[in-house]
């Protein structure tokens, strides 16, 4: 069974629930829906930023 859940916030690709499993990722902070390729790109951007140190 395939059910449309929503669309990727970045590329607009439709994201479905396939046999009870989400075919995408919901981000933790903003609860935004992403397809797997856009989520990987988002993770790479976050890890590319330098760490902020508390002094």
PDB file of N, CA and C in Angstrom:
ATOM      1  N   UNK A   1       0.836  -1.176   0.000  1.00  0.00           N
ATOM      2  CA  UNK A   1       0.000   0.000   0.000  1.00  0.00           C
ATOM      3  C   UNK A   1       0.883   1.243   0.000  1.00  0.00           C
ATOM      4  N   UNK A   2       0.488   2.228  -0.749  1.00  0.00           N
ATOM      5  CA  UNK A   2       1.256   3.465  -0.878  1.00  0.00           C
ATOM      6  C   UNK A   2       0.338   4.652  -0.616  1.00  0.00           C
ATOM      7  N   UNK A   3       0.779   5.552   0.294  1.00  0.00           N
ATOM      8  CA  UNK A   3      -0.039   6.703   0.644  1.00  0.00           C
ATOM      9  C   UNK A   3       0.821   7.962   0.623  1.00  0.00           C
ATOM     10  N   UNK A   4       0.333   9.005  -0.045  1.00  0.00           N
ATOM     11  CA  UNK A   4       1.047  10.276  -0.090  1.00  0.00           C
ATOM     12  C   UNK A   4       1.028  10.918   1.294  1.00  0.00           C
ATOM     13  N   UNK A   5       2.225  11.273   1.782  1.00  0.00           N
ATOM     14  CA  UNK A   5       2.358  11.891   3.101  1.00  0.00           C
ATOM     15  C   UNK A   5       2.531  13.398   2.953  1.00  0.00           C
ATOM     16  N   UNK A   6       3.318  13.811   1.978  1.00  0.00           N
ATOM     17  CA  UNK A   6       3.590  15.225   1.763  1.00  0.00           C
ATOM     18  C   UNK A   6       4.653  15.391   0.704  1.00  0.00           C
ATOM     19  N   UNK A   7       5.285  16.560   0.701  1.00  0.00           N
ATOM     20  CA  UNK A   7       6.294  16.878  -0.301  1.00  0.00           C
ATOM     21  C   UNK A   7       7.570  17.345   0.378  1.00  0.00           C
ATOM     22  N   UNK A   8       8.701  17.049  -0.242  1.00  0.00           N
ATOM     23  CA  UNK A   8      10.002  17.463   0.281  1.00  0.00           C
ATOM     24  C   UNK A   8      10.056  18.991   0.352  1.00  0.00           C
ATOM     25  N   UNK A   9      10.494  19.497   1.486  1.00  0.00           N
ATOM     26  CA  UNK A   9      10.566  20.941   1.696  1.00  0.00           C
ATOM     27  C   UNK A   9      11.608  21.602   0.802  1.00  0.00           C
ATOM     28  N   UNK A  10      12.575  20.821   0.308  1.00  0.00           N
ATOM     29  CA  UNK A  10      13.641  21.399  -0.492  1.00  0.00           C
ATOM     30  C   UNK A  10      13.397  21.276  -1.990  1.00  0.00           C
ATOM     31  N   UNK A  11      13.071  20.077  -2.456  1.00  0.00           N
ATOM     32  CA  UNK A  11      12.947  19.870  -3.903  1.00  0.00           C
ATOM     33  C   UNK A  11      11.504  19.700  -4.377  1.00  0.00           C
ATOM     34  N   UNK A  12      10.574  19.486  -3.448  1.00  0.00           N
ATOM     35  CA  UNK A  12       9.177  19.357  -3.811  1.00  0.00           C
ATOM     36  C   UNK A  12       8.742  17.965  -4.258  1.00  0.00           C
ATOM     37  N   UNK A  13       9.653  16.987  -4.172  1.00  0.00           N
ATOM     38  CA  UNK A  13       9.342  15.612  -4.578  1.00  0.00           C
ATOM     39  C   UNK A  13       8.275  15.034  -3.647  1.00  0.00           C
ATOM     40  N   UNK A  14       7.275  14.334  -4.190  1.00  0.00           N
ATOM     41  CA  UNK A  14       6.274  13.719  -3.319  1.00  0.00           C
ATOM     42  C   UNK A  14       6.886  12.603  -2.468  1.00  0.00           C
ATOM     43  N   UNK A  15       6.486  12.548  -1.202  1.00  0.00           N
ATOM     44  CA  UNK A  15       6.992  11.539  -0.278  1.00  0.00           C
ATOM     45  C   UNK A  15       5.815  10.680   0.160  1.00  0.00           C
ATOM     46  N   UNK A  16       6.013   9.380   0.069  1.00  0.00           N
ATOM     47  CA  UNK A  16       4.949   8.427   0.369  1.00  0.00           C
ATOM     48  C   UNK A  16       5.282   7.580   1.582  1.00  0.00           C
ATOM     49  N   UNK A  17       4.256   7.012   2.159  1.00  0.00           N
ATOM     50  CA  UNK A  17       4.387   5.978   3.172  1.00  0.00           C
ATOM     51  C   UNK A  17       4.171   4.663   2.427  1.00  0.00           C
ATOM     52  N   UNK A  18       5.187   3.797   2.428  1.00  0.00           N
ATOM     53  CA  UNK A  18       5.126   2.534   1.697  1.00  0.00           C
ATOM     54  C   UNK A  18       5.041   1.378   2.687  1.00  0.00           C
ATOM     55  N   UNK A  19       3.923   0.702   2.707  1.00  0.00           N
ATOM     56  CA  UNK A  19       3.702  -0.458   3.580  1.00  0.00           C
ATOM     57  C   UNK A  19       4.023  -0.135   5.041  1.00  0.00           C
ATOM     58  N   UNK A  20       3.669   1.080   5.476  1.00  0.00           N
ATOM     59  CA  UNK A  20       3.870   1.477   6.862  1.00  0.00           C
ATOM     60  C   UNK A  20       5.195   2.139   7.165  1.00  0.00           C
ATOM     61  N   UNK A  21       6.053   2.301   6.165  1.00  0.00           N
ATOM     62  CA  UNK A  21       7.356   2.930   6.368  1.00  0.00           C
ATOM     63  C   UNK A  21       7.428   4.236   5.594  1.00  0.00           C
ATOM     64  N   UNK A  22       7.845   5.308   6.267  1.00  0.00           N
ATOM     65  CA  UNK A  22       7.992   6.612   5.639  1.00  0.00           C
ATOM     66  C   UNK A  22       9.169   6.587   4.681  1.00  0.00           C
ATOM     67  N   UNK A  23       8.940   6.988   3.448  1.00  0.00           N
ATOM     68  CA  UNK A  23       9.982   7.012   2.427  1.00  0.00           C
ATOM     69  C   UNK A  23      10.620   8.405   2.396  1.00  0.00           C
ATOM     70  N   UNK A  24      11.044   8.876   3.551  1.00  0.00           N
ATOM     71  CA  UNK A  24      11.650  10.193   3.695  1.00  0.00           C
ATOM     72  C   UNK A  24      12.075  10.384   5.137  1.00  0.00           C
ATOM     73  N   UNK A  25      12.404  11.637   5.487  1.00  0.00           N
ATOM     74  CA  UNK A  25      12.907  11.943   6.827  1.00  0.00           C
ATOM     75  C   UNK A  25      12.202  13.190   7.341  1.00  0.00           C
ATOM     76  N   UNK A  26      11.822  13.153   8.611  1.00  0.00           N
ATOM     77  CA  UNK A  26      11.267  14.329   9.269  1.00  0.00           C
ATOM     78  C   UNK A  26      12.383  14.924  10.116  1.00  0.00           C
ATOM     79  N   UNK A  27      12.733  16.184   9.867  1.00  0.00           N
ATOM     80  CA  UNK A  27      13.812  16.813  10.626  1.00  0.00           C
ATOM     81  C   UNK A  27      13.376  17.010  12.073  1.00  0.00           C
ATOM     82  N   UNK A  28      14.336  16.982  12.983  1.00  0.00           N
ATOM     83  CA  UNK A  28      14.038  17.080  14.410  1.00  0.00           C
ATOM     84  C   UNK A  28      13.626  18.490  14.821  1.00  0.00           C
ATOM     85  N   UNK A  29      14.392  19.471  14.404  1.00  0.00           N
ATOM     86  CA  UNK A  29      14.169  20.834  14.872  1.00  0.00           C
ATOM     87  C   UNK A  29      12.883  21.473  14.386  1.00  0.00           C
ATOM     88  N   UNK A  30      12.666  21.465  13.099  1.00  0.00           N
ATOM     89  CA  UNK A  30      11.528  22.182  12.531  1.00  0.00           C
ATOM     90  C   UNK A  30      10.383  21.265  12.132  1.00  0.00           C
ATOM     91  N   UNK A  31      10.558  19.957  12.327  1.00  0.00           N
ATOM     92  CA  UNK A  31       9.567  18.969  11.902  1.00  0.00           C
ATOM     93  C   UNK A  31       9.205  19.159  10.429  1.00  0.00           C
ATOM     94  N   UNK A  32      10.242  19.256   9.608  1.00  0.00           N
ATOM     95  CA  UNK A  32      10.106  19.441   8.167  1.00  0.00           C
ATOM     96  C   UNK A  32      10.352  18.122   7.472  1.00  0.00           C
ATOM     97  N   UNK A  33       9.640  17.869   6.391  1.00  0.00           N
ATOM     98  CA  UNK A  33       9.736  16.618   5.646  1.00  0.00           C
ATOM     99  C   UNK A  33      10.733  16.767   4.499  1.00  0.00           C
ATOM    100  N   UNK A  34      11.681  15.821   4.398  1.00  0.00           N
ATOM    101  CA  UNK A  34      12.683  15.816   3.334  1.00  0.00           C
ATOM    102  C   UNK A  34      12.752  14.439   2.687  1.00  0.00           C
ATOM    103  N   UNK A  35      13.060  14.395   1.389  1.00  0.00           N
ATOM    104  CA  UNK A  35      13.378  13.122   0.745  1.00  0.00           C
ATOM    105  C   UNK A  35      14.793  12.739   1.179  1.00  0.00           C
ATOM    106  N   UNK A  36      15.169  11.492   0.975  1.00  0.00           N
ATOM    107  CA  UNK A  36      16.480  11.024   1.447  1.00  0.00           C
ATOM    108  C   UNK A  36      17.650  11.801   0.827  1.00  0.00           C
ATOM    109  N   UNK A  37      17.683  12.061  -0.495  1.00  0.00           N
ATOM    110  CA  UNK A  37      18.824  12.810  -1.064  1.00  0.00           C
ATOM    111  C   UNK A  37      18.956  14.219  -0.480  1.00  0.00           C
ATOM    112  N   UNK A  38      17.838  14.932  -0.305  1.00  0.00           N
ATOM    113  CA  UNK A  38      17.904  16.289   0.254  1.00  0.00           C
ATOM    114  C   UNK A  38      18.306  16.259   1.722  1.00  0.00           C
ATOM    115  N   UNK A  39      17.893  15.243   2.447  1.00  0.00           N
ATOM    116  CA  UNK A  39      18.286  15.117   3.850  1.00  0.00           C
ATOM    117  C   UNK A  39      19.788  14.906   3.961  1.00  0.00           C
ATOM    118  N   UNK A  40      20.347  14.081   3.084  1.00  0.00           N
ATOM    119  CA  UNK A  40      21.807  13.859   3.096  1.00  0.00           C
ATOM    120  C   UNK A  40      22.548  15.162   2.807  1.00  0.00           C
ATOM    121  N   UNK A  41      22.066  15.946   1.850  1.00  0.00           N
ATOM    122  CA  UNK A  41      22.697  17.235   1.532  1.00  0.00           C
ATOM    123  C   UNK A  41      22.616  18.169   2.734  1.00  0.00           C
ATOM    124  N   UNK A  42      21.478  18.160   3.428  1.00  0.00           N
ATOM    125  CA  UNK A  42      21.284  19.006   4.599  1.00  0.00           C
ATOM    126  C   UNK A  42      22.259  18.616   5.708  1.00  0.00           C
ATOM    127  N   UNK A  43      22.457  17.320   5.920  1.00  0.00           N
ATOM    128  CA  UNK A  43      23.401  16.849   6.940  1.00  0.00           C
ATOM    129  C   UNK A  43      24.818  17.274   6.599  1.00  0.00           C
ATOM    130  N   UNK A  44      25.188  17.196   5.312  1.00  0.00           N
ATOM    131  CA  UNK A  44      26.538  17.598   4.900  1.00  0.00           C
ATOM    132  C   UNK A  44      26.764  19.074   5.181  1.00  0.00           C
ATOM    133  N   UNK A  45      25.763  19.913   4.946  1.00  0.00           N
ATOM    134  CA  UNK A  45      25.882  21.349   5.211  1.00  0.00           C
ATOM    135  C   UNK A  45      26.085  21.605   6.695  1.00  0.00           C
ATOM    136  N   UNK A  46      25.311  20.900   7.530  1.00  0.00           N
ATOM    137  CA  UNK A  46      25.412  21.103   8.976  1.00  0.00           C
ATOM    138  C   UNK A  46      26.773  20.684   9.514  1.00  0.00           C
ATOM    139  N   UNK A  47      27.339  19.604   8.973  1.00  0.00           N
ATOM    140  CA  UNK A  47      28.639  19.140   9.446  1.00  0.00           C
ATOM    141  C   UNK A  47      29.793  19.952   8.875  1.00  0.00           C
ATOM    142  N   UNK A  48      29.541  20.728   7.829  1.00  0.00           N
ATOM    143  CA  UNK A  48      30.584  21.545   7.232  1.00  0.00           C
ATOM    144  C   UNK A  48      30.843  22.815   8.025  1.00  0.00           C
ATOM    145  N   UNK A  49      29.882  23.235   8.857  1.00  0.00           N
ATOM    146  CA  UNK A  49      30.034  24.449   9.653  1.00  0.00           C
ATOM    147  C   UNK A  49      31.060  24.196  10.765  1.00  0.00           C
ATOM    148  N   UNK A  50      31.883  25.191  11.068  1.00  0.00           N
ATOM    149  CA  UNK A  50      32.832  25.021  12.170  1.00  0.00           C
ATOM    150  C   UNK A  50      32.106  24.953  13.509  1.00  0.00           C
ATOM    151  N   UNK A  51      32.669  24.185  14.427  1.00  0.00           N
ATOM    152  CA  UNK A  51      32.074  24.060  15.748  1.00  0.00           C
ATOM    153  C   UNK A  51      32.176  25.387  16.490  1.00  0.00           C
ATOM    154  N   UNK A  52      31.127  25.708  17.214  1.00  0.00           N
ATOM    155  CA  UNK A  52      31.112  26.934  18.004  1.00  0.00           C
ATOM    156  C   UNK A  52      31.501  26.582  19.436  1.00  0.00           C
ATOM    157  N   UNK A  53      32.438  27.287  19.964  1.00  0.00           N
ATOM    158  CA  UNK A  53      32.936  26.995  21.307  1.00  0.00           C
ATOM    159  C   UNK A  53      32.400  28.040  22.288  1.00  0.00           C
ATOM    160  N   UNK A  54      31.987  27.569  23.441  1.00  0.00           N
ATOM    161  CA  UNK A  54      31.533  28.489  24.499  1.00  0.00           C
ATOM    162  C   UNK A  54      32.730  28.853  25.349  1.00  0.00           C
ATOM    163  N   UNK A  55      33.009  30.132  25.448  1.00  0.00           N
ATOM    164  CA  UNK A  55      34.166  30.590  26.259  1.00  0.00           C
ATOM    165  C   UNK A  55      33.695  31.270  27.500  1.00  0.00           C
TER     166      UNK A  55
END
